[in-house]
């Protein structure tokens, strides 16, 4: 195939693809294909509007992807479900915003567009924040790391303050007992504070005994020296200068021995030596236990700090927002850049509705409004016709019900007359039977009695009245005369039933 043919085929494919893409964008913008074909000059407007709607949807999808990536600290299968749903939601929302027809004039357009612009701006803010976090992600993460390190150092200092060493000052020991150290105290086995208290008590006891014993020992030394000089015959104040162990020499030695016994110098010297030995041994024990305690306490503090660091976990979304806010408060350039970027992203999200407002009322809008009004009228007419049809149906049902009721009453009347006629026939047959019996009885008695006896007429009052008979109807036995004894038919019967 030649190069010209290839170029021609490519051009044909491109020319076929472009209208399809334009149609897709017009559909995204909510344009009616049938109406838009009648006003081809509005196609480019709705193509651009559809591109704006698609762009805001893609921007919202990207924003949600960044936000969820920061929340889950990387990829998660939940992102594949949430992000497409969010993108479709943003797309349909922007499509609805541009699909609503504008009112007449500037005031009418603003009346319709203002709440939609505010809604678009609100979604722009929601979409812009994750994008800003993604743009400044490196600075935000560095700030979070610094903040965590500072927090960990503060926690370590707090742990050391609330867990003082045994040799620390009483003020430091008192701080550890306050409520501010609640939750920061660490229990360590082998605390040498009890032995230190014992060592302190022994030291105080030795310190109290030592000066008194030293004074008494000095006094005893002076007395012994005086007795020695007297016994040696040395000359001096208080000395006789006579050599020998008798007399004054003996008295001075006895005085020195008496002072030593009274002052209890020997036992107290032994006691002080014992105290010094115990103090030496206990000091060595306290030193060993104190070193072990310091090492264990330092290890526990390091473990607690490490546990708190591990508890911090990955950098969360709220922590990023806090670090981002701290960066903006410290750096004016970051604040300005953030402000302009946020405004830009909000305006980008408002582009579809702004295009709709700035375009004004077009021929397409007029045609759509006219068709909508025509459909509304048709719908109302159909509803009116349906209502009239339902009313006619109700009336027809009412007529049918009345006809059925009249027919039921007629059938009831016919049934009542039929029942009355049946009762009259039964009564007539009964009367005929009674009359036959009377005639038979009369014929039997006439043969025994020669005289002719007149039988009374059966009157209407003697026959029980039956329900359903007319008051003017003649009774079946009215004016019936019973035959005489000779058998002649002297009875008159008029049956008018």
Short mmCIF file of C-alpha atoms in Angstrom, two decimals, residues 91-445:
data_model
loop_
_atom_site.label_atom_id
_atom_site.label_comp_id
_atom_site.label_asym_id
_atom_site.label_seq_id
_atom_site.Cartn_x
_atom_site.Cartn_y
_atom_site.Cartn_z
CA UNK A 91 -18.93 13.32 37.01
CA UNK A 92 -22.69 13.05 37.53
CA UNK A 93 -22.71 15.95 39.97
CA UNK A 94 -20.94 18.28 37.52
CA UNK A 95 -23.14 16.96 34.72
CA UNK A 96 -26.22 17.84 36.74
CA UNK A 97 -24.83 21.30 37.48
CA UNK A 98 -24.43 22.13 33.78
CA UNK A 99 -27.59 20.29 32.74
CA UNK A 100 -29.90 22.67 34.62
CA UNK A 101 -31.21 25.40 32.28
CA UNK A 102 -30.34 28.99 33.10
CA UNK A 103 -32.98 31.62 33.79
CA UNK A 104 -33.78 34.70 31.74
CA UNK A 105 -31.39 37.62 32.08
CA UNK A 106 -28.41 38.10 34.35
CA UNK A 107 -30.48 38.02 37.53
CA UNK A 108 -32.20 34.82 36.50
CA UNK A 109 -28.90 33.16 35.62
CA UNK A 110 -27.34 34.22 38.91
CA UNK A 111 -30.36 33.01 40.85
CA UNK A 112 -29.99 29.56 39.34
CA UNK A 113 -26.20 29.50 39.21
CA UNK A 114 -25.29 30.86 42.68
CA UNK A 115 -26.16 27.74 44.73
CA UNK A 116 -24.57 25.54 42.08
CA UNK A 117 -21.39 27.61 42.10
CA UNK A 118 -21.26 27.36 45.90
CA UNK A 119 -21.74 23.59 45.70
CA UNK A 120 -19.02 23.30 43.07
CA UNK A 121 -16.70 25.44 45.21
CA UNK A 122 -17.34 23.20 48.21
CA UNK A 123 -16.44 20.13 46.20
CA UNK A 124 -13.44 22.01 44.87
CA UNK A 125 -12.19 22.51 48.42
CA UNK A 126 -12.69 18.82 49.20
CA UNK A 127 -10.86 17.81 46.04
CA UNK A 128 -8.08 20.40 46.42
CA UNK A 129 -6.84 19.39 49.89
CA UNK A 130 -5.53 15.89 49.00
CA UNK A 131 -3.91 17.33 45.87
CA UNK A 132 -2.13 19.96 47.98
CA UNK A 133 -0.94 17.24 50.35
CA UNK A 134 0.45 15.36 47.35
CA UNK A 135 2.21 18.46 46.00
CA UNK A 136 3.92 19.22 49.33
CA UNK A 137 4.29 15.57 50.37
CA UNK A 138 8.10 15.62 50.82
CA UNK A 139 8.07 18.70 53.07
CA UNK A 140 5.10 17.35 55.00
CA UNK A 141 6.74 13.97 55.62
CA UNK A 142 9.97 15.64 56.74
CA UNK A 143 8.00 17.82 59.13
CA UNK A 144 6.13 14.81 60.49
CA UNK A 145 9.42 12.97 61.12
CA UNK A 146 10.85 15.99 62.94
CA UNK A 147 7.71 16.36 65.01
CA UNK A 148 7.78 12.70 65.94
CA UNK A 149 11.42 12.85 66.95
CA UNK A 150 10.76 15.88 69.13
CA UNK A 151 7.76 14.15 70.66
CA UNK A 152 9.79 11.01 71.37
CA UNK A 153 12.56 13.03 73.04
CA UNK A 154 9.97 14.81 75.14
CA UNK A 155 8.47 11.48 76.16
CA UNK A 156 11.91 10.10 77.04
CA UNK A 157 12.68 13.14 79.21
CA UNK A 158 9.32 12.76 80.87
CA UNK A 159 10.00 9.10 81.61
CA UNK A 160 13.37 9.95 83.14
CA UNK A 161 11.82 12.72 85.23
CA UNK A 162 9.03 10.49 86.49
CA UNK A 163 11.45 7.62 87.24
CA UNK A 164 14.34 9.26 89.14
CA UNK A 165 17.45 7.40 90.24
CA UNK A 166 17.88 6.54 93.92
CA UNK A 167 20.70 9.05 94.34
CA UNK A 168 18.68 11.93 92.87
CA UNK A 169 17.62 14.85 95.04
CA UNK A 170 14.48 14.77 97.23
CA UNK A 171 12.91 17.38 94.95
CA UNK A 172 13.27 15.01 91.99
CA UNK A 173 11.81 12.18 94.07
CA UNK A 174 8.83 14.41 94.98
CA UNK A 175 8.13 15.29 91.33
CA UNK A 176 7.81 11.59 90.51
CA UNK A 177 4.92 11.33 92.99
CA UNK A 178 2.81 14.11 91.41
CA UNK A 179 -0.22 13.51 89.17
CA UNK A 180 1.65 14.82 86.13
CA UNK A 181 3.67 11.60 86.10
CA UNK A 182 0.59 9.39 85.93
CA UNK A 183 1.07 6.94 83.09
CA UNK A 184 4.83 7.54 82.92
CA UNK A 185 5.95 5.60 85.99
CA UNK A 186 7.82 2.34 85.36
CA UNK A 187 8.00 -0.50 87.89
CA UNK A 188 11.48 -2.06 88.00
CA UNK A 189 12.44 -5.09 90.11
CA UNK A 190 15.51 -4.64 92.36
CA UNK A 191 14.99 -1.04 93.43
CA UNK A 192 17.86 -0.31 95.90
CA UNK A 193 16.00 2.47 97.71
CA UNK A 194 15.29 0.28 100.76
CA UNK A 195 18.96 -0.61 101.13
CA UNK A 196 19.90 3.00 100.60
CA UNK A 197 17.56 3.95 103.43
CA UNK A 198 19.19 1.33 105.64
CA UNK A 199 22.64 2.58 104.66
CA UNK A 200 21.60 6.13 105.41
CA UNK A 201 20.33 5.08 108.84
CA UNK A 202 23.59 3.28 109.66
CA UNK A 203 25.62 6.22 108.43
CA UNK A 204 23.62 8.62 110.58
CA UNK A 205 24.06 6.35 113.59
CA UNK A 206 27.82 6.12 113.03
CA UNK A 207 28.08 9.85 112.49
CA UNK A 208 26.29 10.49 115.76
CA UNK A 209 28.49 8.04 117.68
CA UNK A 210 31.86 8.97 116.17
CA UNK A 211 32.27 12.56 117.50
CA UNK A 212 31.21 11.60 121.02
CA UNK A 213 33.55 8.62 121.03
CA UNK A 214 36.36 10.70 119.62
CA UNK A 215 35.89 13.29 122.39
CA UNK A 216 35.88 10.63 125.09
CA UNK A 217 38.89 8.92 123.55
CA UNK A 218 40.77 12.24 123.55
CA UNK A 219 39.85 12.80 127.20
CA UNK A 220 40.97 9.26 128.08
CA UNK A 221 44.23 9.80 126.22
CA UNK A 222 44.87 12.97 128.20
CA UNK A 223 44.21 11.18 131.50
CA UNK A 224 46.47 8.27 130.55
CA UNK A 225 49.21 10.68 129.46
CA UNK A 226 48.97 12.57 132.76
CA UNK A 227 49.17 9.32 134.77
CA UNK A 228 52.14 8.14 132.67
CA UNK A 229 54.05 11.40 133.24
CA UNK A 230 53.27 11.30 136.97
CA UNK A 231 54.50 7.74 137.25
CA UNK A 232 57.67 8.65 135.29
CA UNK A 233 58.37 11.55 137.68
CA UNK A 234 58.08 14.21 134.94
CA UNK A 235 57.77 17.76 136.14
CA UNK A 236 54.90 19.93 135.04
CA UNK A 237 51.60 21.46 136.02
CA UNK A 238 49.57 19.07 138.21
CA UNK A 239 52.55 16.71 138.63
CA UNK A 240 54.50 15.97 141.87
CA UNK A 241 57.72 15.11 140.02
CA UNK A 242 58.20 12.01 142.21
CA UNK A 243 58.91 8.84 140.26
CA UNK A 244 57.05 5.69 141.28
CA UNK A 245 53.75 3.93 140.95
CA UNK A 246 52.41 4.69 144.40
CA UNK A 247 50.47 7.66 145.63
CA UNK A 248 49.50 10.18 142.98
CA UNK A 249 50.47 7.86 140.11
CA UNK A 250 48.06 5.22 141.29
CA UNK A 251 45.26 7.78 141.71
CA UNK A 252 45.69 9.18 138.21
CA UNK A 253 45.67 5.70 136.66
CA UNK A 254 42.54 4.81 138.63
CA UNK A 255 40.90 8.04 137.46
CA UNK A 256 41.70 7.19 133.82
CA UNK A 257 40.33 3.65 134.21
CA UNK A 258 37.19 4.98 135.91
CA UNK A 259 36.58 7.46 133.06
CA UNK A 260 37.05 4.72 130.47
CA UNK A 261 34.57 2.49 132.27
CA UNK A 262 32.04 5.27 132.83
CA UNK A 263 32.31 6.60 129.25
CA UNK A 264 31.92 3.04 127.88
CA UNK A 265 34.68 3.70 125.44
CA UNK A 266 35.53 0.09 124.68
CA UNK A 267 32.05 -1.15 123.71
CA UNK A 268 31.35 2.03 121.81
CA UNK A 269 34.57 1.66 119.93
CA UNK A 270 33.59 -1.89 119.01
CA UNK A 271 30.09 -0.68 118.02
CA UNK A 272 31.51 2.05 115.81
CA UNK A 273 33.85 -0.41 114.14
CA UNK A 274 30.93 -2.76 113.54
CA UNK A 275 28.89 0.10 112.06
CA UNK A 276 31.74 1.04 109.79
CA UNK A 277 32.01 -2.56 108.60
CA UNK A 278 28.29 -2.82 107.90
CA UNK A 279 28.37 0.52 106.14
CA UNK A 280 31.22 -0.66 103.95
CA UNK A 281 29.48 -3.92 103.02
CA UNK A 282 26.10 -2.23 102.45
CA UNK A 283 27.72 0.49 100.35
CA UNK A 284 29.26 -2.15 98.13
CA UNK A 285 25.85 -3.92 97.80
CA UNK A 286 24.04 -0.65 97.09
CA UNK A 287 26.60 0.21 94.45
CA UNK A 288 26.15 -3.11 92.66
CA UNK A 289 22.35 -3.05 92.89
CA UNK A 290 22.24 0.63 91.93
CA UNK A 291 24.27 -0.02 88.77
CA UNK A 292 22.00 -2.93 87.82
CA UNK A 293 18.92 -0.83 88.60
CA UNK A 294 20.15 2.04 86.42
CA UNK A 295 20.80 -0.32 83.53
CA UNK A 296 17.39 -1.99 83.83
CA UNK A 297 15.62 1.36 84.16
CA UNK A 298 17.41 2.77 81.12
CA UNK A 299 16.48 -0.35 79.14
CA UNK A 300 12.84 -0.08 80.21
CA UNK A 301 12.77 3.59 79.22
CA UNK A 302 14.21 2.75 75.81
CA UNK A 303 11.63 -0.01 75.38
CA UNK A 304 8.80 2.34 76.34
CA UNK A 305 10.00 4.97 73.87
CA UNK A 306 10.31 2.31 71.16
CA UNK A 307 6.81 1.05 71.95
CA UNK A 308 5.40 4.54 71.63
CA UNK A 309 7.30 5.04 68.37
CA UNK A 310 5.90 1.79 67.03
CA UNK A 311 2.43 2.84 68.12
CA UNK A 312 2.75 5.95 65.98
CA UNK A 313 2.74 3.70 62.90
CA UNK A 314 2.62 5.14 59.42
CA UNK A 315 1.95 8.79 58.72
CA UNK A 316 -1.82 9.26 58.72
CA UNK A 317 -3.97 11.78 56.91
CA UNK A 318 -4.74 13.83 60.02
CA UNK A 319 -1.04 13.95 60.91
CA UNK A 320 -0.27 15.20 57.41
CA UNK A 321 -2.88 17.94 57.74
CA UNK A 322 -1.38 19.02 61.08
CA UNK A 323 2.14 19.08 59.63
CA UNK A 324 0.89 20.98 56.56
CA UNK A 325 -0.80 23.55 58.78
CA UNK A 326 2.42 23.94 60.80
CA UNK A 327 4.40 24.48 57.59
CA UNK A 328 1.99 27.15 56.41
CA UNK A 329 2.12 28.94 59.76
CA UNK A 330 5.93 28.96 59.72
CA UNK A 331 6.63 29.72 56.05
CA UNK A 332 4.95 32.64 54.30
CA UNK A 333 5.87 31.36 50.84
CA UNK A 334 4.20 28.04 51.53
CA UNK A 335 1.11 29.91 52.71
CA UNK A 336 0.92 32.00 49.55
CA UNK A 337 1.57 29.05 47.24
CA UNK A 338 -1.06 27.00 49.03
CA UNK A 339 -3.61 29.79 48.79
CA UNK A 340 -3.11 30.30 45.06
CA UNK A 341 -3.13 26.57 44.33
CA UNK A 342 -6.31 26.08 46.34
CA UNK A 343 -8.03 28.93 44.50
CA UNK A 344 -6.86 27.52 41.18
CA UNK A 345 -8.15 24.02 41.94
CA UNK A 346 -11.48 25.38 43.17
CA UNK A 347 -11.86 27.42 39.99
CA UNK A 348 -11.01 24.36 37.91
CA UNK A 349 -13.79 22.45 39.63
CA UNK A 350 -16.16 25.39 39.00
CA UNK A 351 -15.26 25.64 35.28
CA UNK A 352 -18.27 23.62 34.00
CA UNK A 353 -20.88 25.70 35.78
CA UNK A 354 -18.99 28.92 34.99
CA UNK A 355 -19.02 27.99 31.30
CA UNK A 356 -22.75 27.39 31.57
CA UNK A 357 -23.34 30.76 33.23
CA UNK A 358 -21.07 32.75 30.92
CA UNK A 359 -22.60 31.17 27.82
CA UNK A 360 -25.96 32.67 28.69
CA UNK A 361 -29.22 31.44 27.24
CA UNK A 362 -28.61 29.85 23.83
CA UNK A 363 -30.89 28.59 21.08
CA UNK A 364 -30.29 25.08 22.39
CA UNK A 365 -31.58 26.11 25.82
CA UNK A 366 -34.66 27.69 24.24
CA UNK A 367 -35.40 24.54 22.24
CA UNK A 368 -34.89 22.33 25.27
CA UNK A 369 -37.11 24.58 27.36
CA UNK A 370 -39.78 24.60 24.64
CA UNK A 371 -39.70 20.82 24.34
CA UNK A 372 -39.81 20.46 28.10
CA UNK A 373 -42.83 22.77 28.25
CA UNK A 374 -44.52 20.85 25.44
CA UNK A 375 -43.90 17.57 27.22
CA UNK A 376 -45.24 19.08 30.42
CA UNK A 377 -48.41 20.16 28.67
CA UNK A 378 -48.81 16.77 27.06
CA UNK A 379 -48.31 15.13 30.41
CA UNK A 380 -50.85 17.41 32.07
CA UNK A 381 -53.31 16.77 29.23
CA UNK A 382 -52.82 13.04 29.58
CA UNK A 383 -53.24 13.31 33.30
CA UNK A 384 -56.43 15.34 32.77
CA UNK A 385 -57.74 12.79 30.28
CA UNK A 386 -56.81 10.00 32.63
CA UNK A 387 -58.61 11.74 35.44
CA UNK A 388 -61.70 12.24 33.26
CA UNK A 389 -61.56 8.61 32.16
CA UNK A 390 -61.30 7.50 35.76
CA UNK A 391 -64.25 9.76 36.65
CA UNK A 392 -66.32 8.31 33.80
CA UNK A 393 -65.37 4.83 34.89
CA UNK A 394 -66.51 5.61 38.41
CA UNK A 395 -69.80 6.98 37.15
CA UNK A 396 -70.31 3.92 34.93
CA UNK A 397 -69.67 1.69 37.91
CA UNK A 398 -72.18 3.68 39.94
CA UNK A 399 -74.81 3.25 37.18
CA UNK A 400 -74.06 -0.47 37.03
CA UNK A 401 -74.42 -0.71 40.78
CA UNK A 402 -77.77 1.11 40.68
CA UNK A 403 -78.98 -1.14 37.83
CA UNK A 404 -77.87 -4.23 39.73
CA UNK A 405 -79.66 -2.96 42.81
CA UNK A 406 -82.88 -2.32 40.85
CA UNK A 407 -82.66 -5.75 39.25
CA UNK A 408 -82.12 -7.31 42.66
CA UNK A 409 -85.17 -5.52 44.03
CA UNK A 410 -87.25 -6.60 40.99
CA UNK A 411 -86.13 -10.20 41.43
CA UNK A 412 -87.01 -9.96 45.10
CA UNK A 413 -90.52 -8.65 44.22
CA UNK A 414 -91.11 -11.41 41.68
CA UNK A 415 -89.94 -13.98 44.20
CA UNK A 416 -92.25 -12.50 46.83
CA UNK A 417 -95.25 -12.57 44.47
CA UNK A 418 -94.40 -16.12 43.46
CA UNK A 419 -94.21 -17.16 47.09
CA UNK A 420 -97.55 -15.42 47.80
CA UNK A 421 -99.17 -17.20 44.86
CA UNK A 422 -97.80 -20.54 46.09
CA UNK A 423 -99.23 -19.91 49.53
CA UNK A 424 -102.60 -18.95 48.00
CA UNK A 425 -102.64 -22.16 45.96
CA UNK A 426 -101.80 -24.21 49.04
CA UNK A 427 -104.56 -22.46 51.01
CA UNK A 428 -107.04 -23.00 48.17
CA UNK A 429 -106.24 -26.69 48.07
CA UNK A 430 -106.65 -26.87 51.84
CA UNK A 431 -110.03 -25.17 51.65
CA UNK A 432 -111.14 -27.51 48.87
CA UNK A 433 -110.11 -30.46 50.99
CA UNK A 434 -112.00 -29.12 54.00
CA UNK A 435 -115.07 -28.46 51.85
CA UNK A 436 -114.93 -31.98 50.48
CA UNK A 437 -114.75 -33.37 53.98
CA UNK A 438 -117.70 -31.23 55.06
CA UNK A 439 -119.75 -32.33 52.05
CA UNK A 440 -118.94 -35.97 52.77
CA UNK A 441 -119.89 -35.53 56.38
CA UNK A 442 -123.13 -33.78 55.37
CA UNK A 443 -124.09 -36.54 52.96
CA UNK A 444 -123.59 -39.19 55.70
CA UNK A 445 -125.60 -37.31 58.27
#
